[in-house]
CSV table of N, CA and C in Angstrom, one decimal:
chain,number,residue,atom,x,y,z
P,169,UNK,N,8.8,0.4,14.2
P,169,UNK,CA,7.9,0.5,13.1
P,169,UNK,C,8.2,1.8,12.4
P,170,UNK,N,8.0,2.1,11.2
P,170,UNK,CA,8.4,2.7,10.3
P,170,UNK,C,7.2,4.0,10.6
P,171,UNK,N,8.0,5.5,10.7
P,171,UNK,CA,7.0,6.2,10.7
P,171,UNK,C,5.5,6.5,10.6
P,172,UNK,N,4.7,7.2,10.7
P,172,UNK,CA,3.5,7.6,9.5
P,172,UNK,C,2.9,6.0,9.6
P,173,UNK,N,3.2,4.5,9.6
P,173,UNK,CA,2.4,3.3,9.6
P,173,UNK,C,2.1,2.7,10.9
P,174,UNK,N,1.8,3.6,12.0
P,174,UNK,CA,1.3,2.8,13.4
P,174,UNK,C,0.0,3.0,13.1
P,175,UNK,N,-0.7,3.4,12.2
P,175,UNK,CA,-2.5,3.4,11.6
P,175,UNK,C,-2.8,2.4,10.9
P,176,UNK,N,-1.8,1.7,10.2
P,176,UNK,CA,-1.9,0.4,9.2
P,176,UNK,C,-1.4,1.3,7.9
P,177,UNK,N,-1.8,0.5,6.7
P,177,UNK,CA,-1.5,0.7,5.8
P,177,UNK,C,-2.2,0.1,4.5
P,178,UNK,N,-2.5,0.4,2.9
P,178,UNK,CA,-3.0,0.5,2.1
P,178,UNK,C,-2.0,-1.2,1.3
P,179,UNK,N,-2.0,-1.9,1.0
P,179,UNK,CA,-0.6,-2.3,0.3
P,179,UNK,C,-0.8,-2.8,-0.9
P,180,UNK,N,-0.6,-2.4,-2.1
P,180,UNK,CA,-0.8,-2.2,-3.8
P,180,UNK,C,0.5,-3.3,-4.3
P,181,UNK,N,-0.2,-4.7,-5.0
P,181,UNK,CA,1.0,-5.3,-5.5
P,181,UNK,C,0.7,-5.7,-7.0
P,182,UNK,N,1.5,-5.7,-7.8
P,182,UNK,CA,1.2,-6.0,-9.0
P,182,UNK,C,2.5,-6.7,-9.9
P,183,UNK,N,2.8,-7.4,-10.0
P,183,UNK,CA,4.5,-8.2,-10.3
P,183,UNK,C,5.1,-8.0,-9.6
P,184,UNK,N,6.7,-7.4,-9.7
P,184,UNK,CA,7.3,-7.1,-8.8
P,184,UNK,C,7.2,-5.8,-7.9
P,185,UNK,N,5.7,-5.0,-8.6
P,185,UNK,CA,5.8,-3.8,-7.7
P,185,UNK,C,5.3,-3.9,-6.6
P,186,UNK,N,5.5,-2.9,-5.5
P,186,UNK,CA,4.8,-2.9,-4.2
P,186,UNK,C,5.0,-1.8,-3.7
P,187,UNK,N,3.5,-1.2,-3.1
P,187,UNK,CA,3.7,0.2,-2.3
P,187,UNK,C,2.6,0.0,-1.3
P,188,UNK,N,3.2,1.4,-0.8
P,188,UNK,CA,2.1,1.6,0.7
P,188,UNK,C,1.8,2.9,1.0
P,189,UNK,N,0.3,2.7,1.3
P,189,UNK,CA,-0.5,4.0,1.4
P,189,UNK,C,-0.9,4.2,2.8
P,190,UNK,N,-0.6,5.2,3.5
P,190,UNK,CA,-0.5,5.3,5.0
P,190,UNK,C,-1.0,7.1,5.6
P,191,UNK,N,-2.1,7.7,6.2
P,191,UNK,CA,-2.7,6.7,6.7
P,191,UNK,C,-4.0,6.3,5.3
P,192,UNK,N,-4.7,5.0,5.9
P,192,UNK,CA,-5.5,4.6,5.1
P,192,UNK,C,-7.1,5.4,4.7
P,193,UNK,N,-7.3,5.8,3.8
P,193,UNK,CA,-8.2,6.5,3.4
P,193,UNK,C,-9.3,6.0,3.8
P,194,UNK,N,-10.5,6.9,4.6
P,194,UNK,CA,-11.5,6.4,5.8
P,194,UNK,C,-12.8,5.6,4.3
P,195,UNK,N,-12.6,6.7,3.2
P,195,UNK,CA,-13.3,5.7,2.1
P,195,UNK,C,-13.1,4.3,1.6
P,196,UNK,N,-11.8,4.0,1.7
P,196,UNK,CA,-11.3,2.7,0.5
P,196,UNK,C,-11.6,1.6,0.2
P,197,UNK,N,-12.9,1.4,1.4
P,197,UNK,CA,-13.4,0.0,1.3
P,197,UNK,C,-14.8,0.5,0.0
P,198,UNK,N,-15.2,1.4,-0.2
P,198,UNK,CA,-16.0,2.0,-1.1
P,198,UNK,C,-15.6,2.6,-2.2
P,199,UNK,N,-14.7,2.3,-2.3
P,199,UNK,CA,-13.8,3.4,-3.3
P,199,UNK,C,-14.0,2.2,-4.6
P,200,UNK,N,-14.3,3.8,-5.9
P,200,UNK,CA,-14.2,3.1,-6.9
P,200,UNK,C,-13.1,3.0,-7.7
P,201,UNK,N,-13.0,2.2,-8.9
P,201,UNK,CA,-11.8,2.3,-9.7
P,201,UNK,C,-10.6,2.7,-9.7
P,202,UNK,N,-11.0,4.3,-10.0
P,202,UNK,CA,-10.4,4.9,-9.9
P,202,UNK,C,-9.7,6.1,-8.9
P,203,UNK,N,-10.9,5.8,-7.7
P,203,UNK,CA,-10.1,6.4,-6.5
P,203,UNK,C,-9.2,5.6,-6.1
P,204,UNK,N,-9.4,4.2,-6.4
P,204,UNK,CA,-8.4,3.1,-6.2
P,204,UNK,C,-7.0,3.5,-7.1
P,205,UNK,N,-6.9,3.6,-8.3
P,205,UNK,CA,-6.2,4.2,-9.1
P,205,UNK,C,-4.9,5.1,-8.6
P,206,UNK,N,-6.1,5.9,-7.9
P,206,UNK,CA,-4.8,7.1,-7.4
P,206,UNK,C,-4.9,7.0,-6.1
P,207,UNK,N,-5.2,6.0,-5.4
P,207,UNK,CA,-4.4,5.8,-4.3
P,207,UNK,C,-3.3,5.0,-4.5
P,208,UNK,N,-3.0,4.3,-5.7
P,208,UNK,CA,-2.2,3.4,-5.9
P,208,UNK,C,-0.8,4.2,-6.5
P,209,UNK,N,-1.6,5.3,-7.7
P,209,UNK,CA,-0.6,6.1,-7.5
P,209,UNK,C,0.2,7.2,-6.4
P,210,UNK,N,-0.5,7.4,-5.3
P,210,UNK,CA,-0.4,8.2,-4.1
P,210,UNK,C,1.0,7.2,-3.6
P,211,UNK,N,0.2,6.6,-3.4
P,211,UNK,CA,1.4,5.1,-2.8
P,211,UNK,C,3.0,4.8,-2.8
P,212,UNK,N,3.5,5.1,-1.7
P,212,UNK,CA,5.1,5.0,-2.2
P,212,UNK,C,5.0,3.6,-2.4
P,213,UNK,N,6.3,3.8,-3.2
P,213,UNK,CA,6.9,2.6,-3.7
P,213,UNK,C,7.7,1.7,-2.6
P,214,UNK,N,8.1,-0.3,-2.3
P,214,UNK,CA,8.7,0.0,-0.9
P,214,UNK,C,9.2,-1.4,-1.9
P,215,UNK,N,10.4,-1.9,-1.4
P,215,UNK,CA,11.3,-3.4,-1.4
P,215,UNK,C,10.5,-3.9,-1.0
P,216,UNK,N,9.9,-5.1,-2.0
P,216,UNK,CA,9.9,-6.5,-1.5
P,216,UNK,C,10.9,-6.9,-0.7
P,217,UNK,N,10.1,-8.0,0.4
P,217,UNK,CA,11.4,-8.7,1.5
P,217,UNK,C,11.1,-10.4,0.7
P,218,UNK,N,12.1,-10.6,0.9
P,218,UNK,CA,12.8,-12.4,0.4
P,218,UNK,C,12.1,-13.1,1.5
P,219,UNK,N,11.7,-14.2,1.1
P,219,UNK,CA,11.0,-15.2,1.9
P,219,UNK,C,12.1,-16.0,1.8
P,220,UNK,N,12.8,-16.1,3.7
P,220,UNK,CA,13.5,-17.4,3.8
P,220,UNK,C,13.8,-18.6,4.2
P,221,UNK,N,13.6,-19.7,4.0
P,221,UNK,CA,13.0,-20.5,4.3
P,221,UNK,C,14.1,-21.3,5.2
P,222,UNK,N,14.0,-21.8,6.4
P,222,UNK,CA,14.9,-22.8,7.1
P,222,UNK,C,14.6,-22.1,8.5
């Protein structure tokens, strides 16, 4: 597992973007807007993985 995410992780998707916020903010189930906002912007950026089918 990838450093820093043995606590879970935050995961922000919007088209092709995708990021992860790690560890996960003890607020974010109450979080508003725009705390949402900038955790989104906090958020690194990560590769989508290909779904393969067979």
């Amino acid at each position: 597992m990838t450093p820093g995410l043995q606590g879970g992780w935050l995961c922000f998707e919007h088209d092709d973007e995708k990021r992860r916020l790690s560890p996960i903010p003890s607020d974010w189930e109450g979080a508003d807007t725009g705390d949402l906002e900038r955790y989104c912007t906090e958020a690194k950026p990560v590769r989508r993985r290909s779904l393969v089918m067979g």
